[in-house]
Tab-separated table of N, CA and C in Angstrom:
chain	number	residue	atom	x	y	z
A	426	MET	N	142.457	134.090	133.684
A	426	MET	CA	141.371	135.458	133.646
A	426	MET	C	139.715	135.136	133.778
A	427	ALA	N	139.513	135.711	135.119
A	427	ALA	CA	138.666	135.984	135.653
A	427	ALA	C	137.320	136.310	134.960
A	428	THR	N	136.125	135.626	134.831
A	428	THR	CA	134.687	135.856	134.036
A	428	THR	C	133.788	136.628	135.237
A	429	VAL	N	133.160	137.560	135.434
A	429	VAL	CA	132.226	137.374	136.022
A	429	VAL	C	130.542	137.441	135.003
A	430	VAL	N	130.064	136.182	135.803
A	430	VAL	CA	128.996	135.778	135.008
A	430	VAL	C	127.384	136.232	135.931
A	431	ARG	N	126.813	137.180	135.835
A	431	ARG	CA	125.737	137.063	136.324
A	431	ARG	C	124.963	136.707	135.759
A	432	LEU	N	124.547	135.870	137.494
A	432	LEU	CA	123.179	134.535	137.444
A	432	LEU	C	123.052	135.332	138.972
A	433	SER	N	121.266	134.832	138.749
A	433	SER	CA	120.599	135.152	139.888
A	433	SER	C	121.054	133.754	140.434
A	434	GLN	N	120.446	134.373	142.176
A	434	GLN	CA	120.779	133.329	143.179
A	434	GLN	C	119.726	132.133	142.687
A	435	GLU	N	118.572	132.202	142.324
A	435	GLU	CA	117.904	130.921	141.983
A	435	GLU	C	118.537	130.242	140.775
A	436	GLN	N	119.286	131.185	140.441
A	436	GLN	CA	120.366	130.359	138.651
A	436	GLN	C	121.409	129.631	139.737
A	437	ILE	N	121.947	129.674	140.523
A	437	ILE	CA	122.507	129.220	141.013
A	437	ILE	C	121.934	127.908	141.674
A	438	ASP	N	121.354	128.134	142.317
A	438	ASP	CA	120.623	127.363	143.178
A	438	ASP	C	120.417	125.985	142.518
A	439	GLN	N	120.002	126.549	141.313
A	439	GLN	CA	119.517	125.566	140.085
A	439	GLN	C	120.431	124.455	139.987
A	440	LEU	N	121.443	125.395	139.079
A	440	LEU	CA	122.254	124.936	138.577
A	440	LEU	C	123.378	123.468	139.698
A	441	LEU	N	123.107	123.914	141.283
A	441	LEU	CA	123.802	123.467	142.347
A	441	LEU	C	122.729	122.125	142.211
A	442	ASP	N	121.776	122.278	142.801
A	442	ASP	CA	120.648	121.229	142.613
A	442	ASP	C	120.511	120.220	141.351
A	443	GLU	N	120.729	120.450	140.276
A	443	GLU	CA	121.128	119.846	138.492
A	443	GLU	C	122.105	119.145	138.810
A	444	ALA	N	123.426	119.896	139.733
A	444	ALA	CA	124.216	118.595	139.685
A	444	ALA	C	124.392	118.052	140.847
A	445	ASP	N	123.998	118.476	141.868
A	445	ASP	CA	123.266	116.912	142.592
A	445	ASP	C	122.602	116.002	142.153
A	446	ASN	N	121.517	116.561	141.232
A	446	ASN	CA	121.083	114.842	140.621
A	446	ASN	C	121.832	114.267	139.920
A	447	MET	N	123.117	114.601	139.081
A	447	MET	CA	123.973	114.427	138.405
A	447	MET	C	124.877	113.520	138.805
A	448	GLU	N	125.367	113.729	140.287
A	448	GLU	CA	125.699	113.387	141.395
A	448	GLU	C	125.603	111.858	141.412
A	449	LYS	N	124.251	111.694	142.212
A	449	LYS	CA	123.091	110.730	142.189
A	449	LYS	C	123.163	109.776	141.255
A	450	ALA	N	123.071	110.473	140.156
A	450	ALA	CA	122.688	109.301	138.736
A	450	ALA	C	123.952	109.086	138.529
A	451	LEU	N	125.284	109.526	138.740
A	451	LEU	CA	126.387	108.616	138.117
A	451	LEU	C	126.614	107.812	139.316
A	452	LYS	N	126.496	107.961	140.311
A	452	LYS	CA	126.534	106.633	141.735
A	452	LYS	C	125.520	105.771	141.082
A	453	ASN	N	124.248	105.615	140.934
A	453	ASN	CA	123.539	104.821	140.012
A	453	ASN	C	124.209	104.105	138.799
A	454	LEU	N	124.557	105.027	137.794
A	454	LEU	CA	125.014	104.369	136.773
A	454	LEU	C	126.390	103.365	137.027
A	455	HIS	N	127.208	103.798	137.616
A	455	HIS	CA	128.201	103.090	137.942
A	455	HIS	C	127.950	101.762	138.850
A	456	GLU	N	127.289	101.959	139.962
A	456	GLU	CA	126.578	100.257	140.397
A	456	GLU	C	126.358	99.966	139.394
A	457	GLU	N	125.462	100.182	138.280
A	457	GLU	CA	124.735	99.411	137.139
A	457	GLU	C	125.818	98.763	136.507
A	458	LEU	N	126.248	99.717	136.214
A	458	LEU	CA	127.921	98.908	135.476
A	458	LEU	C	128.270	98.182	135.882
A	459	VAL	N	128.931	98.311	137.297
A	459	VAL	CA	129.166	96.621	137.787
A	459	VAL	C	128.453	95.719	138.010
A	460	GLU	N	127.238	96.018	138.573
A	460	GLU	CA	126.639	94.796	138.216
A	460	GLU	C	126.361	93.736	136.702
A	461	VAL	N	126.384	95.181	135.966
A	461	VAL	CA	125.877	93.609	134.537
A	461	VAL	C	127.751	93.549	134.213
A	462	GLY	N	128.659	93.171	134.861
A	462	GLY	CA	129.821	93.209	134.449
A	462	GLY	C	131.301	94.222	133.859
A	463	THR	N	131.014	94.856	133.883
A	463	THR	CA	131.489	96.111	132.739
A	463	THR	C	133.050	95.837	132.979
A	464	PRO	N	133.697	95.643	132.027
A	464	PRO	CA	135.285	95.437	132.026
A	464	PRO	C	136.169	96.407	133.542
A	465	ARG	N	136.574	95.996	133.630
A	465	ARG	CA	137.560	96.456	134.866
A	465	ARG	C	138.232	98.223	134.094
A	466	ASP	N	138.616	98.024	133.243
A	466	ASP	CA	138.971	99.346	132.606
A	466	ASP	C	138.311	100.233	132.173
A	467	THR	N	136.771	99.769	131.891
A	467	THR	CA	135.649	100.806	131.403
A	467	THR	C	135.466	101.619	132.891
A	468	ILE	N	134.917	100.279	133.831
A	468	ILE	CA	134.480	101.243	135.318
A	468	ILE	C	135.787	102.321	135.781
A	469	SER	N	137.120	102.050	135.391
A	469	SER	CA	138.098	102.501	136.017
A	469	SER	C	137.798	104.098	134.911
A	470	ARG	N	137.349	103.979	134.057
A	470	ARG	CA	137.179	105.478	133.563
A	470	ARG	C	136.401	106.371	133.559
A	471	PHE	N	135.610	105.368	134.181
A	471	PHE	CA	133.863	106.102	133.961
A	471	PHE	C	134.192	106.900	135.844
A	472	SER	N	135.218	106.062	136.327
A	472	SER	CA	135.390	106.596	137.880
A	472	SER	C	136.224	107.648	137.942
A	473	ARG	N	136.924	107.700	136.743
A	473	ARG	CA	137.781	108.947	137.184
A	473	ARG	C	137.010	110.365	136.378
A	474	VAL	N	135.977	110.337	135.152
A	474	VAL	CA	135.159	111.136	134.555
A	474	VAL	C	134.048	111.149	136.111
A	475	HIS	N	133.707	110.698	136.635
A	475	HIS	CA	133.007	110.228	138.121
A	475	HIS	C	133.371	111.726	139.155
A	476	ASP	N	134.880	111.285	139.284
A	476	ASP	CA	135.631	111.985	139.958
A	476	ASP	C	135.856	113.229	139.677
A	477	ARG	N	135.995	113.806	138.662
A	477	ARG	CA	136.954	114.778	137.937
A	477	ARG	C	135.087	115.458	138.276
A	478	PHE	N	133.929	115.486	138.009
A	478	PHE	CA	133.035	115.935	137.995
A	478	PHE	C	132.562	116.477	139.449
A	479	THR	N	132.895	115.331	140.035
A	479	THR	CA	132.405	115.763	141.739
A	479	THR	C	133.790	117.044	142.448
A	480	SER	N	134.903	116.922	141.774
A	480	SER	CA	135.769	117.784	142.372
A	480	SER	C	135.534	119.482	141.240
A	481	ILE	N	134.541	119.309	140.541
A	481	ILE	CA	134.766	120.394	139.735
A	481	ILE	C	133.309	120.928	140.655
A	482	VAL	N	132.303	120.483	141.050
A	482	VAL	CA	131.258	120.899	141.563
A	482	VAL	C	131.547	121.377	142.684
A	483	THR	N	132.654	120.692	143.386
A	483	THR	CA	133.284	120.898	145.144
A	483	THR	C	133.654	122.311	144.628
A	484	PHE	N	134.782	122.439	143.894
A	484	PHE	CA	135.408	123.831	143.601
A	484	PHE	C	134.454	124.749	143.629
A	485	LEU	N	133.587	124.459	142.999
A	485	LEU	CA	132.227	125.267	142.632
A	485	LEU	C	131.859	126.029	143.699
A	486	ARG	N	131.270	124.730	144.564
A	486	ARG	CA	130.376	124.988	145.707
A	486	ARG	C	131.737	125.916	146.544
A	487	ARG	N	132.951	125.711	146.659
A	487	ARG	CA	133.778	126.063	147.473
A	487	ARG	C	133.711	127.772	147.098
A	488	GLN	N	133.860	127.911	145.995
A	488	GLN	CA	133.929	129.573	145.451
A	488	GLN	C	132.758	130.453	146.152
A	489	ARG	N	131.458	129.405	145.791
A	489	ARG	CA	130.489	130.285	146.227
A	489	ARG	C	130.268	130.719	147.792
A	490	GLU	N	131.068	129.696	148.938
A	490	GLU	CA	131.717	129.888	149.998
A	490	GLU	C	132.008	131.409	150.563
A	491	LEU	N	133.694	131.104	149.969
A	491	LEU	CA	134.084	132.236	149.474
A	491	LEU	C	133.471	133.226	149.138
A	492	GLY	N	133.036	133.196	148.393
A	492	GLY	CA	132.539	134.891	147.844
A	492	GLY	C	131.494	135.313	148.602
A	493	ALA	N	130.248	134.508	149.564
A	493	ALA	CA	129.642	135.004	150.169
A	493	ALA	C	129.990	135.824	151.537
């Protein structure tokens, strides 16, 4: 069931900017985890979480484009 959430354009832009900041932070953290020798299994789990975050944000951006 779809739900309509009434957000202003400014709120949507702010949320997407925050998502971009989170994406950068996740990339930096991934690099840091590799540098400090984090076990491969942990890196793989982190990568899956990061990929899922990226997929969700991409989906939301696409929905926004389709709604425009």
